[in-house]
Short mmCIF file of N, CA, C and O in Angstrom, two decimals:
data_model
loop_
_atom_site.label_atom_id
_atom_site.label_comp_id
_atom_site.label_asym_id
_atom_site.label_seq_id
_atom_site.Cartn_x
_atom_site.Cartn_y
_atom_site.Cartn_z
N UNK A 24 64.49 65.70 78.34
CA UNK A 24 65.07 64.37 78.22
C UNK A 24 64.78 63.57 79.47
O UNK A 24 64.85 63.99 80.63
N UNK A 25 64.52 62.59 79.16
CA UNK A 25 64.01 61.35 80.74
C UNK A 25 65.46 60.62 81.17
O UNK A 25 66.45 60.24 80.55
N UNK A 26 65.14 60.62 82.22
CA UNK A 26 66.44 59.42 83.32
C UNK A 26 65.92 58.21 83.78
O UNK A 26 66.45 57.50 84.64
N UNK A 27 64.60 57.93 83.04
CA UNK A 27 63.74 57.16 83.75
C UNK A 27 64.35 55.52 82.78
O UNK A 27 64.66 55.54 81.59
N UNK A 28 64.41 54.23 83.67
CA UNK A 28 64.74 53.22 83.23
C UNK A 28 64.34 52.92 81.95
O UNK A 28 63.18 53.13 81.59
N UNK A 29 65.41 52.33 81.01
CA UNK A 29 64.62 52.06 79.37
C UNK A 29 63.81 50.95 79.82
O UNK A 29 63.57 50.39 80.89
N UNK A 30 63.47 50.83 78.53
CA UNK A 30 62.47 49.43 78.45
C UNK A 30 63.32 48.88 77.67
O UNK A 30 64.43 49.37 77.48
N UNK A 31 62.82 47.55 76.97
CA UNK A 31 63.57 46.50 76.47
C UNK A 31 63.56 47.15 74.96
O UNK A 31 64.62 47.00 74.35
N UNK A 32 62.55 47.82 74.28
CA UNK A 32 62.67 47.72 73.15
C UNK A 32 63.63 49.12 72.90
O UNK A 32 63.75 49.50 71.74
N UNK A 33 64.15 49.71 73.74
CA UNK A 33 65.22 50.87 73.98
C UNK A 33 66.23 50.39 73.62
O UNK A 33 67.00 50.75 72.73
N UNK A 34 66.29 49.02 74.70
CA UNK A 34 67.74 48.52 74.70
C UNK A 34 67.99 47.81 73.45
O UNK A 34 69.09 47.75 72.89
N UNK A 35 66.79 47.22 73.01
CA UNK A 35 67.22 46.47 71.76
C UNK A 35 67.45 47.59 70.81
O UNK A 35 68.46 47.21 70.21
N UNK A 36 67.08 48.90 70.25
CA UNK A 36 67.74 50.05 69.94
C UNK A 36 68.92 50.53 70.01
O UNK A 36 69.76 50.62 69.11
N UNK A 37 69.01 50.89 71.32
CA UNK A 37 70.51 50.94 71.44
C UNK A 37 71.64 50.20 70.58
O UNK A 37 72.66 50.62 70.03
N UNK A 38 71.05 48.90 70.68
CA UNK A 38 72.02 47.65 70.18
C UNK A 38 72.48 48.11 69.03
O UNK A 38 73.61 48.48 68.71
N UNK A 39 71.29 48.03 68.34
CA UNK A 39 70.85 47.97 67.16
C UNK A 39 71.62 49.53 66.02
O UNK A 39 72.03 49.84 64.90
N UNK A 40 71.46 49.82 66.88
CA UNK A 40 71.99 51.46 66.35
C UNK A 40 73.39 51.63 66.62
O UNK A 40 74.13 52.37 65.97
N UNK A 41 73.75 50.91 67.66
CA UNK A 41 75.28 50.59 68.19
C UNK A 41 76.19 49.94 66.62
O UNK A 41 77.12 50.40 65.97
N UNK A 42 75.41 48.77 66.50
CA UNK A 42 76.34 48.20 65.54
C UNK A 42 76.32 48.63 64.02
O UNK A 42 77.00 48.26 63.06
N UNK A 43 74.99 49.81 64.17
CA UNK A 43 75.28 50.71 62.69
C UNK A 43 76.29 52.12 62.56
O UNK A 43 76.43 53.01 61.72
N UNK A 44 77.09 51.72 64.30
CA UNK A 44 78.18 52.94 64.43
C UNK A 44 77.61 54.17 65.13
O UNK A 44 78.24 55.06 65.70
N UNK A 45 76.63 54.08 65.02
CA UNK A 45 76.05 55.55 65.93
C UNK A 45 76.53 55.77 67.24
O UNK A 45 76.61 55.00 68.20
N UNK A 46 76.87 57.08 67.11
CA UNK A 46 77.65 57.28 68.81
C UNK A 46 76.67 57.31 69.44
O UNK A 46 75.59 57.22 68.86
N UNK A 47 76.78 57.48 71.29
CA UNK A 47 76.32 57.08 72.16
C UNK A 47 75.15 58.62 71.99
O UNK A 47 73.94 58.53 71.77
N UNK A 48 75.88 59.86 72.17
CA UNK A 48 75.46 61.18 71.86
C UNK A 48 74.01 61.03 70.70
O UNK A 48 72.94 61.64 70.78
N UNK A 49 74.35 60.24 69.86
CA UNK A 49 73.70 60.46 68.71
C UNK A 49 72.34 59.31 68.83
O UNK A 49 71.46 59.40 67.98
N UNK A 50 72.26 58.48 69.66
CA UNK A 50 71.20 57.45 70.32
C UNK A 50 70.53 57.86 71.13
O UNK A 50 69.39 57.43 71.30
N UNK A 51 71.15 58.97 71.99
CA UNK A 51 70.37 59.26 72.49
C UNK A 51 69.41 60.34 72.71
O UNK A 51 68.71 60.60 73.69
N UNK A 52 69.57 61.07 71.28
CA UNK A 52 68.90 62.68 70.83
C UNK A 52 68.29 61.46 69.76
O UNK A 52 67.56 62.16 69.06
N UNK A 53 68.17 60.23 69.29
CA UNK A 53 67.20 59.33 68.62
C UNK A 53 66.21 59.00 69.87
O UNK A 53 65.01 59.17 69.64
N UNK A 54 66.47 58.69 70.74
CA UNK A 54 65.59 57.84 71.59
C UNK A 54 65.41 58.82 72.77
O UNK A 54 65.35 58.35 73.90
N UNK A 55 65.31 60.17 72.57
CA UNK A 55 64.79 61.71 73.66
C UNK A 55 65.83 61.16 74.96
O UNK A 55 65.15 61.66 75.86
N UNK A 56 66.72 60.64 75.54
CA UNK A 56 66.96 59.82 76.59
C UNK A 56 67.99 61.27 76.43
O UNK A 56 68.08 62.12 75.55
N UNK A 57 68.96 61.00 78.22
CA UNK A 57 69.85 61.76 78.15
C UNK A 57 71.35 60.53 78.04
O UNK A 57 71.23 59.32 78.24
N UNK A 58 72.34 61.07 77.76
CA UNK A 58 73.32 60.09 77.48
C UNK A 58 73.74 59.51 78.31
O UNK A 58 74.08 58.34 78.14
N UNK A 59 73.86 60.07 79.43
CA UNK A 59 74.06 59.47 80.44
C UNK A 59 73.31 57.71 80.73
O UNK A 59 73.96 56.71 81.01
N UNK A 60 72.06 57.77 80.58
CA UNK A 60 71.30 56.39 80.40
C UNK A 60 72.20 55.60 79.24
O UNK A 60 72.69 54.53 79.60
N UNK A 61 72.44 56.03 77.88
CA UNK A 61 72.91 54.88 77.15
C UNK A 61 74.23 54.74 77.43
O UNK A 61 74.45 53.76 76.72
N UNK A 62 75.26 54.99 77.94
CA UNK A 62 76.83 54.81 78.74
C UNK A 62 76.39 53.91 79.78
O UNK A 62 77.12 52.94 79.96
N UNK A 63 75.37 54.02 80.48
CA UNK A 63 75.22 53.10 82.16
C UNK A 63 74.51 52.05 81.71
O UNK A 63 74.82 50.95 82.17
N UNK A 64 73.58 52.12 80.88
CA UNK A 64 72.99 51.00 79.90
C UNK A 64 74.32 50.01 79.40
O UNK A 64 74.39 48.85 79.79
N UNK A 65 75.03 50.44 78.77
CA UNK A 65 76.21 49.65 77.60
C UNK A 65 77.10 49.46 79.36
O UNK A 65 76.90 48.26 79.54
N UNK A 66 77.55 49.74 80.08
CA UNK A 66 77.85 49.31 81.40
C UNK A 66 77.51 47.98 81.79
O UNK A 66 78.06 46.89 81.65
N UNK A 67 76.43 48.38 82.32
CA UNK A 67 75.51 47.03 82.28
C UNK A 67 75.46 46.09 82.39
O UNK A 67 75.64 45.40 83.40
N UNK A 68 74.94 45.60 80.38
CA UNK A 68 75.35 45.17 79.19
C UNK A 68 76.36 44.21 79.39
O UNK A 68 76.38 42.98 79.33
N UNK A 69 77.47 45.42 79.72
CA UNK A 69 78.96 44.26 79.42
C UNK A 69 78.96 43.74 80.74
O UNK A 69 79.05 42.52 80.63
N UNK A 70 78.90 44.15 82.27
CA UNK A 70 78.86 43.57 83.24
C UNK A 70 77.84 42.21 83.03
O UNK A 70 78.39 41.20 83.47
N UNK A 71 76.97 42.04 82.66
CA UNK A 71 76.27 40.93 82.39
C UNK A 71 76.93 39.88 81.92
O UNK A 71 77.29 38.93 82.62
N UNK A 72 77.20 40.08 80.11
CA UNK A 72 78.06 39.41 79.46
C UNK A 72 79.11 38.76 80.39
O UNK A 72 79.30 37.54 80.43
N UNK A 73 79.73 39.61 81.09
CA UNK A 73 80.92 39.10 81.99
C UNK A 73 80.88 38.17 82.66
O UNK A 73 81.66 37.24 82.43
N UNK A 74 79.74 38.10 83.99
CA UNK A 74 79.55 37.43 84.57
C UNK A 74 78.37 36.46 83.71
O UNK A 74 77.98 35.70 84.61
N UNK A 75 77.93 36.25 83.00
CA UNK A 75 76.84 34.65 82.19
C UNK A 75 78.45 34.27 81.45
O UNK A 75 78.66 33.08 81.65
N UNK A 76 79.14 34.66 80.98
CA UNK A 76 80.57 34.42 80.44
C UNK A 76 81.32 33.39 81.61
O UNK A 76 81.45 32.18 81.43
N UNK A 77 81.73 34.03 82.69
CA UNK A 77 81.88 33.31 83.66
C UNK A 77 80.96 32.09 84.69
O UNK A 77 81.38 31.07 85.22
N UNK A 78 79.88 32.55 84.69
CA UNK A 78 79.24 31.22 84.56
C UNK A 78 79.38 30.26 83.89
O UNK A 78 79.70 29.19 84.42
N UNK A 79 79.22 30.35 82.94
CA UNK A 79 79.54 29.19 82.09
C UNK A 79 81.02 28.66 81.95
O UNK A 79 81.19 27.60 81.34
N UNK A 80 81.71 29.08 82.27
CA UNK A 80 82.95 29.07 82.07
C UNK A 80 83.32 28.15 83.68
O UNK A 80 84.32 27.46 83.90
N UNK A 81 82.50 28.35 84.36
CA UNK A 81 82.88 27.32 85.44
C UNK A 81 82.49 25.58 85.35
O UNK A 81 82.79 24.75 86.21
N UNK A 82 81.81 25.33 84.16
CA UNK A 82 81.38 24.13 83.51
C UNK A 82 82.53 23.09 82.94
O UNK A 82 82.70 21.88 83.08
N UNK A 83 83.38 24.31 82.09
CA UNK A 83 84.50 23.49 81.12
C UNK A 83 85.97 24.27 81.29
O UNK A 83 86.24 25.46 81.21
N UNK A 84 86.77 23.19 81.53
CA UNK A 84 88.51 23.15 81.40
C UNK A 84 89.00 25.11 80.94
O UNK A 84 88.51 25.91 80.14
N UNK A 85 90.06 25.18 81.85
CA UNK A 85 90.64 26.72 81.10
C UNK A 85 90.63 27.02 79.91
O UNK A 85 90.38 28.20 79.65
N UNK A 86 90.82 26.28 79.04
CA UNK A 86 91.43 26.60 78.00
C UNK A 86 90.11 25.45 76.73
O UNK A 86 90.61 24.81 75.80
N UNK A 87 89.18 25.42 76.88
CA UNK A 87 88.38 24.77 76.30
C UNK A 87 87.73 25.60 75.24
O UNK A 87 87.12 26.59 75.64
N UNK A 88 87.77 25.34 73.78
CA UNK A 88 87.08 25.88 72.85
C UNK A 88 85.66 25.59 72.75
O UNK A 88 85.25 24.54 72.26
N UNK A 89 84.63 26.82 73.37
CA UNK A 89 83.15 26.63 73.25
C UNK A 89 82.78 26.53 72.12
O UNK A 89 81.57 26.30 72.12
N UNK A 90 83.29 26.60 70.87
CA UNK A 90 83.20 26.42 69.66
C UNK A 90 83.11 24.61 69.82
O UNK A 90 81.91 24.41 70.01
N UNK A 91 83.65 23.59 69.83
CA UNK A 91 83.76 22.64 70.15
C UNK A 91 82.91 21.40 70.65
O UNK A 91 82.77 20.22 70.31
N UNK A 92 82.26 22.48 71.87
CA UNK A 92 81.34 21.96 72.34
C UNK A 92 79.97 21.48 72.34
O UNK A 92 79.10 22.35 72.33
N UNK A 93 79.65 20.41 72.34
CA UNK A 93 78.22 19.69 71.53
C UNK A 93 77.02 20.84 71.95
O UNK A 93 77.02 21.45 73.02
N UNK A 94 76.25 20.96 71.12
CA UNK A 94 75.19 21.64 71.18
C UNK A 94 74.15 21.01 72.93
O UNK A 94 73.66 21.65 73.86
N UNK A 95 74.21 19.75 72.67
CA UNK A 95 73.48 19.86 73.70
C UNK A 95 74.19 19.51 75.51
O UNK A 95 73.53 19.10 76.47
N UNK A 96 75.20 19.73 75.49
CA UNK A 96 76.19 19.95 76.82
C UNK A 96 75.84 21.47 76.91
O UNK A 96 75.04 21.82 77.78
N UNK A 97 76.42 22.46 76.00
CA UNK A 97 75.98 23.73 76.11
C UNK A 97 74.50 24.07 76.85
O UNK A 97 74.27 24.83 77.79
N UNK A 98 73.68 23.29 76.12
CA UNK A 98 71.96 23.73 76.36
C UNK A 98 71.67 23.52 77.98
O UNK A 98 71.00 24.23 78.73
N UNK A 99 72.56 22.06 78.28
CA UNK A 99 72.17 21.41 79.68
C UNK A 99 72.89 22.36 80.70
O UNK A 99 72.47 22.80 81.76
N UNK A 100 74.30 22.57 79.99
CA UNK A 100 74.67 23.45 81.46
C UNK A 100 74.12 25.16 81.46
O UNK A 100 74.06 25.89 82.45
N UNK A 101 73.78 25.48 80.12
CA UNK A 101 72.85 27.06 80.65
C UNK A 101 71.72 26.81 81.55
O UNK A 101 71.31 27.48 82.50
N UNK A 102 71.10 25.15 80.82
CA UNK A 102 69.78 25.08 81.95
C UNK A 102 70.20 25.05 83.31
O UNK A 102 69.46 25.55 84.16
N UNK A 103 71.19 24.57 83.61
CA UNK A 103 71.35 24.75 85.44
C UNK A 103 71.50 25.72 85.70
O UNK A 103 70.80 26.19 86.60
N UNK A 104 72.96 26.94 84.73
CA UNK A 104 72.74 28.42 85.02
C UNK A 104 71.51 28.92 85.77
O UNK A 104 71.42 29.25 86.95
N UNK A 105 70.35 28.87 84.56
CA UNK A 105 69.31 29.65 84.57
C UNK A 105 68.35 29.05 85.78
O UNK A 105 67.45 29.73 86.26
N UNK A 106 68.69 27.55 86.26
CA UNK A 106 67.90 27.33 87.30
C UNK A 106 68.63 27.36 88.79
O UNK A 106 68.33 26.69 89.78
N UNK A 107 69.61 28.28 88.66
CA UNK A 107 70.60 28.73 89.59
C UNK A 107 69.48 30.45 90.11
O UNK A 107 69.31 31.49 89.48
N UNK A 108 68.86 29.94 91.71
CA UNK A 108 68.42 30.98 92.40
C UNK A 108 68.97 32.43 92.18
O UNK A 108 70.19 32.47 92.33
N UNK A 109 68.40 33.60 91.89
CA UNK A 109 69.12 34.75 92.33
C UNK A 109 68.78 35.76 93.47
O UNK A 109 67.57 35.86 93.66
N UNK A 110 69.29 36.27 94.00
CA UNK A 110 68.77 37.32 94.96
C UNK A 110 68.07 38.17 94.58
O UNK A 110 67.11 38.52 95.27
N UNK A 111 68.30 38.66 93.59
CA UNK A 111 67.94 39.71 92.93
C UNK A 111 66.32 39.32 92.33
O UNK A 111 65.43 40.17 92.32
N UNK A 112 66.16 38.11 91.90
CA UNK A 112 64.66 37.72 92.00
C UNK A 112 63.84 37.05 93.13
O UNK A 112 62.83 36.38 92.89
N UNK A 113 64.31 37.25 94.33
CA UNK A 113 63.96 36.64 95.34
C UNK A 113 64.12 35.47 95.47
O UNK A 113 63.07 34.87 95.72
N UNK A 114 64.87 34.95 95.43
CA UNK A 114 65.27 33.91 95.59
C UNK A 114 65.01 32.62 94.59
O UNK A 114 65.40 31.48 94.87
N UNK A 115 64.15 33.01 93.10
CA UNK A 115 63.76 32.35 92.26
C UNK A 115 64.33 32.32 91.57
O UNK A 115 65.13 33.26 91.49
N UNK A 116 64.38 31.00 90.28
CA UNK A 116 65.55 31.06 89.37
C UNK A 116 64.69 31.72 88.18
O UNK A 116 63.50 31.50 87.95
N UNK A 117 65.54 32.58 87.47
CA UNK A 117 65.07 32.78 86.17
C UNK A 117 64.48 32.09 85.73
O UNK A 117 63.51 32.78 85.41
N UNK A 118 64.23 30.87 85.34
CA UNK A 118 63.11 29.80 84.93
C UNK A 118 62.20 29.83 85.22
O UNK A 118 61.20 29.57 84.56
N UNK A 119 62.29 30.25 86.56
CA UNK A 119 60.26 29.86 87.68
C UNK A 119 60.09 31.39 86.87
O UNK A 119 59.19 31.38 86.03
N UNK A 120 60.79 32.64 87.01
CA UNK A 120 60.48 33.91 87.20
C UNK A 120 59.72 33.92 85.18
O UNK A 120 58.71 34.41 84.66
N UNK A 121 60.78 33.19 84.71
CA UNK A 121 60.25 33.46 82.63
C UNK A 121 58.27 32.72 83.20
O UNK A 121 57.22 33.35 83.12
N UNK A 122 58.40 31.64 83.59
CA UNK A 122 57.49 30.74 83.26
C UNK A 122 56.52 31.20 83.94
O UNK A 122 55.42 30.89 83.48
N UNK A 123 56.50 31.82 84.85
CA UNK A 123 55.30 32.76 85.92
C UNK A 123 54.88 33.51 85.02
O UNK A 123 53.80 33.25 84.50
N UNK A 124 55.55 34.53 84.66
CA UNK A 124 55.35 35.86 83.56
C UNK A 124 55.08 35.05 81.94
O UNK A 124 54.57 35.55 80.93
N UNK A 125 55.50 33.99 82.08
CA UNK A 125 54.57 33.52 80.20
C UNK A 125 52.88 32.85 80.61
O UNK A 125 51.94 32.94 79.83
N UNK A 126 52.81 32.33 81.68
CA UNK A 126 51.59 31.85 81.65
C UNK A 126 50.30 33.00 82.21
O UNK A 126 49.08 32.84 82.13
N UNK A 127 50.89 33.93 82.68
CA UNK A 127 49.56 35.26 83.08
C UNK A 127 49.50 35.93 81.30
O UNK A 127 48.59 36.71 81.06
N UNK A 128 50.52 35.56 80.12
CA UNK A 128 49.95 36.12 79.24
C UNK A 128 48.75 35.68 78.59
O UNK A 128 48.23 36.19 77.60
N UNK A 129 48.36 34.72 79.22
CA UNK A 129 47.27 33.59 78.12
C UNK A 129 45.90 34.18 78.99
O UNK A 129 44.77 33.77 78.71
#
């Protein structure tokens, strides 16, 4: 069994197999992984969610229904999100980092 980082189409697996109920045990004797990877994977996951949750959430009022909210207020304030620098990409925003990596595909 590997400890070695998934790839994306793992994780989209995981997901995927997640919401057809499959235990964590049982994803990961599907995908040779040891379980340990899909528990720290789904970790993650929700740490992510959490904080892009809270990002956004610093845009609009406590108690504001994102349901509510016009489609394109939503769109404008993820775009600042996403053009919000990270450390973690050197100092580039997810935007420069997508748009670098789409144009070496051509």
């Amino acid at each position: 069994m590997s400890y070695h980082h998934l790839t994306t189409f793992e994780r989209g697996r995981i997901q995927e197999l997640l919401s057809l109920g499959y235990s964590h045990r049982k994803i990961a004797q599907k995908l040779n992984r040891h379980r340990s990877c899909i528990d720290t994977e789904r970790f993650i996951a929700a740490q992510l969610n959490e904080n892009s949750n809270g990002l956004l959430r610093e845009s609009y009022a406590k108690k504001t229904d994102l349901a509510s909210v016009r489609q394109e207020d939503l769109t404008h304030n993820l775009f600042l999100i996403n053009s919000r620098p990270r450390k973690c990409l050197g100092w580039k925003s997810p935007i420069q980092v997508f748009l670098h990596e789409v144009a070496h595909l051509t």
